[in-house]
């Protein structure tokens, strides 16, 4: 029997498995073997395409146009491309999402961006996560009212390092080079668009520095289900506005607040202090929440008294990652890192009733024995499938009892993936350019990884246990698969986007 003779549903399963490997080359090879396989693969192969801002690639072939649903632009969108940008847009009837890539997006011509926004089928605009600053010239202002706008998703999540970087958008020839405050330009560029899409947007991601909260609180956001604010924590009045804004979003399903903190700010309180009488959270606030991610949360925040029985994902984290504070003095000087203690994590988890929780992420510093916290995690969430722990040693001389930690957690029978950053005392530090040291640490890490994989084999559904691994210019999860899995049993998942930022270029 030939491959092309298989039933169509079987072929689609094969195609789906190839997609999971994230290798389009294999899928293209499969598509070239027969006309039938090409017909099955083509809608997937050409669903996501890439072009350039200059428009020089022209219009795509007619036979693939109906398949293109997501288009990414590469290079730099500058004024000289204002007229040539996007010749393919009128010819892609099913296009629904656009991603604008590139670190240098400081001088976006409004004429070009308007071409995307006014396309009748485009409902999602995303700026690549490595973007530093955005400026739209001229500012869109009232021109946004001159055409229909149906965006359901808008995402701009710039690098957290932009306040520390030698930012290339300030180079000679850039509009930003003469500006004292590029955030003001971002605000003028983006706030009219954000306010314009209030009736249709379902997913909104923005840096808090440019969010027009003072006006957003007075608008109606009937479709908003996912809200993500990143960047640096602003002054207290903005925090109060954020609280007011959230109170207008009773149907919000996912909330991500990842804000770096200044020394004087302490921890972040979203809904204010928990009522002294011990009652629940404010009625009607966040009662449909399914996913919650908070950086440096205040344990006394009333958000932890909101009905959490529908939560399926919880992450109490840091931003930027705490190991940057340990390794890079300029990071610790610029921001504080008030991560939770292990006892505070335990107290929070005990207060929250989460019978449906399947994904949990915690960042904490040990303030003694954290066995009780680990036992609570392993015994309180019957559907927990994905666990990520960043466990830091308060005593920097402590030797991490990794096998002991694993044995406690391995009693969680439902676990499928386990990501562990255990802050080992003998692990290679960030950006160490020493092959001998790197090789030594790799041997130690691999021995631990296989030891942990063997312990976690007690979890019948386990796919892998991963250890956080630092290389010279980035970091990744080294995944160790149990013995029952097929080869290769070691894989790596590289992390390239916030909240896992790339190496900062410190001034």
mmCIF file of C-alpha atoms in Angstrom, residues 152-413:
data_model
loop_
_atom_site.group_PDB
_atom_site.id
_atom_site.type_symbol
_atom_site.label_atom_id
_atom_site.label_comp_id
_atom_site.label_asym_id
_atom_site.label_seq_id
_atom_site.Cartn_x
_atom_site.Cartn_y
_atom_site.Cartn_z
ATOM 1 C CA UNK A 152 -10.537 41.200 17.806
ATOM 2 C CA UNK A 153 -6.872 40.840 18.809
ATOM 3 C CA UNK A 154 -4.132 43.440 19.232
ATOM 4 C CA UNK A 155 -0.757 42.549 20.726
ATOM 5 C CA UNK A 156 2.247 44.760 21.412
ATOM 6 C CA UNK A 157 4.555 43.260 24.038
ATOM 7 C CA UNK A 158 7.934 45.025 23.769
ATOM 8 C CA UNK A 159 11.138 43.766 25.314
ATOM 9 C CA UNK A 160 11.446 44.510 29.035
ATOM 10 C CA UNK A 161 15.083 45.396 28.367
ATOM 11 C CA UNK A 162 14.222 48.476 26.353
ATOM 12 C CA UNK A 163 14.704 50.745 29.369
ATOM 13 C CA UNK A 164 18.254 49.396 29.754
ATOM 14 C CA UNK A 165 19.284 48.820 26.146
ATOM 15 C CA UNK A 166 21.368 51.000 23.930
ATOM 16 C CA UNK A 167 18.251 51.346 21.856
ATOM 17 C CA UNK A 168 18.898 51.362 18.091
ATOM 18 C CA UNK A 169 15.721 53.346 17.459
ATOM 19 C CA UNK A 170 17.652 56.366 18.768
ATOM 20 C CA UNK A 171 20.184 56.099 15.950
ATOM 21 C CA UNK A 172 20.801 58.958 13.540
ATOM 22 C CA UNK A 173 17.933 59.269 11.085
ATOM 23 C CA UNK A 174 15.314 57.845 13.407
ATOM 24 C CA UNK A 175 12.410 60.017 14.509
ATOM 25 C CA UNK A 176 13.062 58.794 18.049
ATOM 26 C CA UNK A 177 16.639 60.126 18.055
ATOM 27 C CA UNK A 178 15.470 63.664 18.829
ATOM 28 C CA UNK A 179 12.915 62.684 21.474
ATOM 29 C CA UNK A 180 13.349 62.854 25.227
ATOM 30 C CA UNK A 181 10.449 60.503 25.886
ATOM 31 C CA UNK A 182 9.675 57.800 23.297
ATOM 32 C CA UNK A 183 6.869 56.560 25.570
ATOM 33 C CA UNK A 184 4.959 59.756 24.786
ATOM 34 C CA UNK A 185 5.204 58.971 21.079
ATOM 35 C CA UNK A 186 3.994 55.422 21.714
ATOM 36 C CA UNK A 187 1.053 56.761 23.681
ATOM 37 C CA UNK A 188 0.053 59.163 20.900
ATOM 38 C CA UNK A 189 0.514 56.434 18.304
ATOM 39 C CA UNK A 190 -1.346 53.586 19.982
ATOM 40 C CA UNK A 191 -3.942 55.029 22.358
ATOM 41 C CA UNK A 192 -6.382 56.165 19.604
ATOM 42 C CA UNK A 193 -6.283 52.668 18.106
ATOM 43 C CA UNK A 194 -6.813 50.965 21.481
ATOM 44 C CA UNK A 195 -9.824 53.149 22.259
ATOM 45 C CA UNK A 196 -11.250 52.645 18.778
ATOM 46 C CA UNK A 197 -11.428 48.835 19.092
ATOM 47 C CA UNK A 198 -13.158 48.724 22.488
ATOM 48 C CA UNK A 199 -16.373 47.237 21.070
ATOM 49 C CA UNK A 200 -14.736 44.357 19.175
ATOM 50 C CA UNK A 201 -11.438 43.376 20.816
ATOM 51 C CA UNK A 202 -11.309 40.006 22.599
ATOM 52 C CA UNK A 203 -7.568 39.857 23.333
ATOM 53 C CA UNK A 204 -5.466 42.906 24.223
ATOM 54 C CA UNK A 205 -1.746 42.979 25.062
ATOM 55 C CA UNK A 206 0.021 46.277 25.799
ATOM 56 C CA UNK A 207 2.878 47.792 27.816
ATOM 57 C CA UNK A 208 1.356 49.558 30.808
ATOM 58 C CA UNK A 209 3.361 52.717 30.060
ATOM 59 C CA UNK A 210 1.201 53.546 27.041
ATOM 60 C CA UNK A 211 -2.197 52.249 28.181
ATOM 61 C CA UNK A 212 -4.823 55.064 28.238
ATOM 62 C CA UNK A 213 -6.511 53.710 31.369
ATOM 63 C CA UNK A 214 -7.976 57.082 32.306
ATOM 64 C CA UNK A 215 -10.143 56.872 29.183
ATOM 65 C CA UNK A 216 -10.547 53.097 28.978
ATOM 66 C CA UNK A 217 -12.434 52.995 32.288
ATOM 67 C CA UNK A 218 -15.211 55.103 30.747
ATOM 68 C CA UNK A 219 -15.748 52.833 27.732
ATOM 69 C CA UNK A 220 -17.634 49.574 27.283
ATOM 70 C CA UNK A 221 -15.555 46.448 26.444
ATOM 71 C CA UNK A 222 -18.233 43.809 25.862
ATOM 72 C CA UNK A 223 -16.032 41.253 24.035
ATOM 73 C CA UNK A 224 -12.773 41.502 26.026
ATOM 74 C CA UNK A 225 -11.792 38.067 27.344
ATOM 75 C CA UNK A 226 -7.982 38.186 27.553
ATOM 76 C CA UNK A 227 -5.999 41.112 28.977
ATOM 77 C CA UNK A 228 -2.214 41.337 29.272
ATOM 78 C CA UNK A 229 -0.263 44.321 30.636
ATOM 79 C CA UNK A 230 3.541 44.226 30.685
ATOM 80 C CA UNK A 231 6.380 46.713 31.198
ATOM 81 C CA UNK A 232 7.321 48.740 34.275
ATOM 82 C CA UNK A 233 4.952 49.412 37.150
ATOM 83 C CA UNK A 234 3.726 53.004 36.920
ATOM 84 C CA UNK A 235 2.772 55.334 39.764
ATOM 85 C CA UNK A 236 0.028 54.502 42.249
ATOM 86 C CA UNK A 237 -2.733 56.436 40.464
ATOM 87 C CA UNK A 238 -2.408 54.124 37.455
ATOM 88 C CA UNK A 239 -2.725 51.108 39.763
ATOM 89 C CA UNK A 240 -6.009 52.557 41.038
ATOM 90 C CA UNK A 241 -7.222 53.063 37.471
ATOM 91 C CA UNK A 242 -6.294 49.465 36.664
ATOM 92 C CA UNK A 243 -8.427 48.323 39.590
ATOM 93 C CA UNK A 244 -11.355 50.389 38.301
ATOM 94 C CA UNK A 245 -10.887 49.068 34.778
ATOM 95 C CA UNK A 246 -10.925 45.433 35.889
ATOM 96 C CA UNK A 247 -14.178 46.032 37.740
ATOM 97 C CA UNK A 248 -15.790 46.788 34.349
ATOM 98 C CA UNK A 249 -14.723 43.404 32.901
ATOM 99 C CA UNK A 250 -16.805 40.754 34.678
ATOM 100 C CA UNK A 251 -16.460 38.307 31.760
ATOM 101 C CA UNK A 252 -12.671 38.399 31.602
ATOM 102 C CA UNK A 253 -11.262 34.868 31.265
ATOM 103 C CA UNK A 254 -7.488 35.458 31.230
ATOM 104 C CA UNK A 255 -5.522 38.129 33.108
ATOM 105 C CA UNK A 256 -1.756 38.586 32.774
ATOM 106 C CA UNK A 257 -0.088 41.384 34.756
ATOM 107 C CA UNK A 258 3.705 41.230 34.457
ATOM 108 C CA UNK A 259 5.206 44.507 35.627
ATOM 109 C CA UNK A 260 8.782 45.126 36.723
ATOM 110 C CA UNK A 261 8.927 46.868 40.113
ATOM 111 C CA UNK A 262 10.979 49.788 41.390
ATOM 112 C CA UNK A 263 12.528 49.616 44.872
ATOM 113 C CA UNK A 264 9.971 51.975 46.378
ATOM 114 C CA UNK A 265 6.945 50.122 44.999
ATOM 115 C CA UNK A 266 7.004 46.797 46.822
ATOM 116 C CA UNK A 267 4.595 44.144 45.625
ATOM 117 C CA UNK A 268 1.687 44.627 43.263
ATOM 118 C CA UNK A 269 -1.877 44.745 44.571
ATOM 119 C CA UNK A 270 -4.484 44.434 41.815
ATOM 120 C CA UNK A 271 -7.786 44.668 43.724
ATOM 121 C CA UNK A 272 -6.497 46.217 46.934
ATOM 122 C CA UNK A 273 -6.178 44.644 50.399
ATOM 123 C CA UNK A 274 -8.298 41.693 51.461
ATOM 124 C CA UNK A 275 -11.297 42.839 53.570
ATOM 125 C CA UNK A 276 -10.631 42.527 57.294
ATOM 126 C CA UNK A 277 -13.880 40.630 57.848
ATOM 127 C CA UNK A 278 -12.477 37.817 55.692
ATOM 128 C CA UNK A 279 -15.275 37.874 53.128
ATOM 129 C CA UNK A 280 -14.852 37.050 49.461
ATOM 130 C CA UNK A 281 -13.731 39.377 46.727
ATOM 131 C CA UNK A 282 -15.864 42.095 45.223
ATOM 132 C CA UNK A 283 -19.085 40.639 43.801
ATOM 133 C CA UNK A 284 -19.131 40.396 40.011
ATOM 134 C CA UNK A 285 -15.369 40.945 39.644
ATOM 135 C CA UNK A 286 -13.420 38.380 37.595
ATOM 136 C CA UNK A 287 -15.890 35.604 38.352
ATOM 137 C CA UNK A 288 -15.279 33.944 34.946
ATOM 138 C CA UNK A 289 -11.488 33.963 35.274
ATOM 139 C CA UNK A 290 -9.808 30.826 33.887
ATOM 140 C CA UNK A 291 -6.172 31.940 33.734
ATOM 141 C CA UNK A 292 -4.245 34.238 36.096
ATOM 142 C CA UNK A 293 -0.602 35.333 35.829
ATOM 143 C CA UNK A 294 0.808 37.884 38.280
ATOM 144 C CA UNK A 295 4.377 39.067 38.750
ATOM 145 C CA UNK A 296 5.343 39.928 42.341
ATOM 146 C CA UNK A 297 1.809 39.587 43.732
ATOM 147 C CA UNK A 298 0.863 40.979 47.119
ATOM 148 C CA UNK A 299 -0.259 38.023 49.285
ATOM 149 C CA UNK A 300 -2.897 40.297 50.857
ATOM 150 C CA UNK A 301 -4.412 41.232 47.485
ATOM 151 C CA UNK A 302 -8.178 40.729 47.377
ATOM 152 C CA UNK A 303 -7.759 39.044 43.997
ATOM 153 C CA UNK A 304 -6.894 35.881 45.925
ATOM 154 C CA UNK A 305 -10.327 35.915 47.557
ATOM 155 C CA UNK A 306 -12.173 36.026 44.222
ATOM 156 C CA UNK A 307 -13.976 32.785 43.380
ATOM 157 C CA UNK A 308 -11.178 30.668 41.879
ATOM 158 C CA UNK A 309 -13.035 27.413 41.305
ATOM 159 C CA UNK A 310 -12.938 27.926 37.528
ATOM 160 C CA UNK A 311 -9.192 28.604 37.363
ATOM 161 C CA UNK A 312 -7.299 26.170 35.147
ATOM 162 C CA UNK A 313 -3.979 28.064 35.035
ATOM 163 C CA UNK A 314 -2.167 30.006 37.775
ATOM 164 C CA UNK A 315 1.286 31.577 37.627
ATOM 165 C CA UNK A 316 2.816 33.620 40.460
ATOM 166 C CA UNK A 317 6.006 34.768 38.843
ATOM 167 C CA UNK A 318 8.755 37.370 38.405
ATOM 168 C CA UNK A 319 9.481 39.927 35.670
ATOM 169 C CA UNK A 320 12.196 40.002 34.492
ATOM 170 C CA UNK A 321 13.447 36.613 35.607
ATOM 171 C CA UNK A 322 15.011 36.626 39.074
ATOM 172 C CA UNK A 323 18.233 34.986 37.902
ATOM 173 C CA UNK A 324 18.994 38.198 35.999
ATOM 174 C CA UNK A 325 18.876 40.057 39.316
ATOM 175 C CA UNK A 326 21.333 37.572 40.786
ATOM 176 C CA UNK A 327 23.711 37.656 37.825
ATOM 177 C CA UNK A 328 23.611 41.240 36.495
ATOM 178 C CA UNK A 329 24.146 44.197 38.881
ATOM 179 C CA UNK A 330 22.562 46.732 36.508
ATOM 180 C CA UNK A 331 19.305 44.772 36.562
ATOM 181 C CA UNK A 332 19.156 44.613 40.360
ATOM 182 C CA UNK A 333 19.992 48.338 40.551
ATOM 183 C CA UNK A 334 17.197 49.260 38.163
ATOM 184 C CA UNK A 335 14.434 47.031 39.527
ATOM 185 C CA UNK A 336 13.552 45.284 42.746
ATOM 186 C CA UNK A 337 12.528 41.627 42.799
ATOM 187 C CA UNK A 338 10.097 40.996 45.696
ATOM 188 C CA UNK A 339 9.421 37.347 44.868
ATOM 189 C CA UNK A 340 7.279 35.311 47.226
ATOM 190 C CA UNK A 341 8.686 33.126 49.966
ATOM 191 C CA UNK A 342 7.823 29.428 50.055
ATOM 192 C CA UNK A 343 5.591 29.965 53.108
ATOM 193 C CA UNK A 344 3.728 32.802 51.342
ATOM 194 C CA UNK A 345 3.137 30.548 48.324
ATOM 195 C CA UNK A 346 1.749 27.865 50.605
ATOM 196 C CA UNK A 347 -0.558 30.342 52.331
ATOM 197 C CA UNK A 348 -1.896 31.630 48.999
ATOM 198 C CA UNK A 349 -2.518 28.180 47.558
ATOM 199 C CA UNK A 350 -4.337 27.107 50.715
ATOM 200 C CA UNK A 351 -6.655 30.116 50.473
ATOM 201 C CA UNK A 352 -7.595 29.416 46.854
ATOM 202 C CA UNK A 353 -10.003 26.646 45.928
ATOM 203 C CA UNK A 354 -8.908 25.400 42.473
ATOM 204 C CA UNK A 355 -10.333 21.934 41.732
ATOM 205 C CA UNK A 356 -9.869 22.383 37.949
ATOM 206 C CA UNK A 357 -6.273 23.610 37.994
ATOM 207 C CA UNK A 358 -4.143 21.896 35.342
ATOM 208 C CA UNK A 359 -1.188 24.313 34.994
ATOM 209 C CA UNK A 360 0.729 25.856 37.907
ATOM 210 C CA UNK A 361 3.814 28.071 37.884
ATOM 211 C CA UNK A 362 5.537 29.377 41.019
ATOM 212 C CA UNK A 363 8.596 31.544 41.637
ATOM 213 C CA UNK A 364 9.721 31.606 45.249
ATOM 214 C CA UNK A 365 12.637 31.818 47.640
ATOM 215 C CA UNK A 366 12.950 29.175 50.337
ATOM 216 C CA UNK A 367 12.502 30.564 53.841
ATOM 217 C CA UNK A 368 13.175 27.242 55.495
ATOM 218 C CA UNK A 369 11.854 23.794 54.694
ATOM 219 C CA UNK A 370 9.518 23.943 51.670
ATOM 220 C CA UNK A 371 8.392 20.303 51.936
ATOM 221 C CA UNK A 372 4.939 21.365 53.094
ATOM 222 C CA UNK A 373 4.480 23.530 50.000
ATOM 223 C CA UNK A 374 5.595 20.696 47.719
ATOM 224 C CA UNK A 375 3.252 18.235 49.436
ATOM 225 C CA UNK A 376 0.367 20.671 49.088
ATOM 226 C CA UNK A 377 1.060 20.961 45.350
ATOM 227 C CA UNK A 378 1.231 17.202 44.906
ATOM 228 C CA UNK A 379 -1.899 16.458 46.914
ATOM 229 C CA UNK A 380 -4.357 19.288 46.270
ATOM 230 C CA UNK A 381 -4.845 19.492 42.505
ATOM 231 C CA UNK A 382 -6.166 16.245 40.991
ATOM 232 C CA UNK A 383 -5.979 17.537 37.394
ATOM 233 C CA UNK A 384 -2.532 19.169 37.566
ATOM 234 C CA UNK A 385 -0.762 18.345 34.286
ATOM 235 C CA UNK A 386 1.868 21.056 33.876
ATOM 236 C CA UNK A 387 4.097 22.264 36.706
ATOM 237 C CA UNK A 388 6.821 24.911 36.551
ATOM 238 C CA UNK A 389 8.835 25.745 39.664
ATOM 239 C CA UNK A 390 11.543 28.380 40.010
ATOM 240 C CA UNK A 391 12.943 27.640 43.463
ATOM 241 C CA UNK A 392 15.674 29.994 44.723
ATOM 242 C CA UNK A 393 17.943 29.444 47.712
ATOM 243 C CA UNK A 394 17.844 32.149 50.368
ATOM 244 C CA UNK A 395 21.015 30.602 51.766
ATOM 245 C CA UNK A 396 23.373 30.795 48.797
ATOM 246 C CA UNK A 397 25.551 28.047 50.289
ATOM 247 C CA UNK A 398 22.716 25.525 50.404
ATOM 248 C CA UNK A 399 23.014 22.346 48.331
ATOM 249 C CA UNK A 400 19.700 21.713 46.570
ATOM 250 C CA UNK A 401 18.036 18.383 47.530
ATOM 251 C CA UNK A 402 16.779 17.794 43.991
ATOM 252 C CA UNK A 403 16.002 14.079 44.408
ATOM 253 C CA UNK A 404 14.031 14.753 47.602
ATOM 254 C CA UNK A 405 12.018 17.474 45.839
ATOM 255 C CA UNK A 406 11.305 15.148 42.920
ATOM 256 C CA UNK A 407 10.124 12.285 45.120
ATOM 257 C CA UNK A 408 7.535 14.521 46.776
ATOM 258 C CA UNK A 409 6.260 15.920 43.473
ATOM 259 C CA UNK A 410 6.272 12.517 41.746
ATOM 260 C CA UNK A 411 3.249 11.517 43.818
ATOM 261 C CA UNK A 412 1.211 13.810 41.528
ATOM 262 C CA UNK A 413 -0.041 11.090 39.204
#
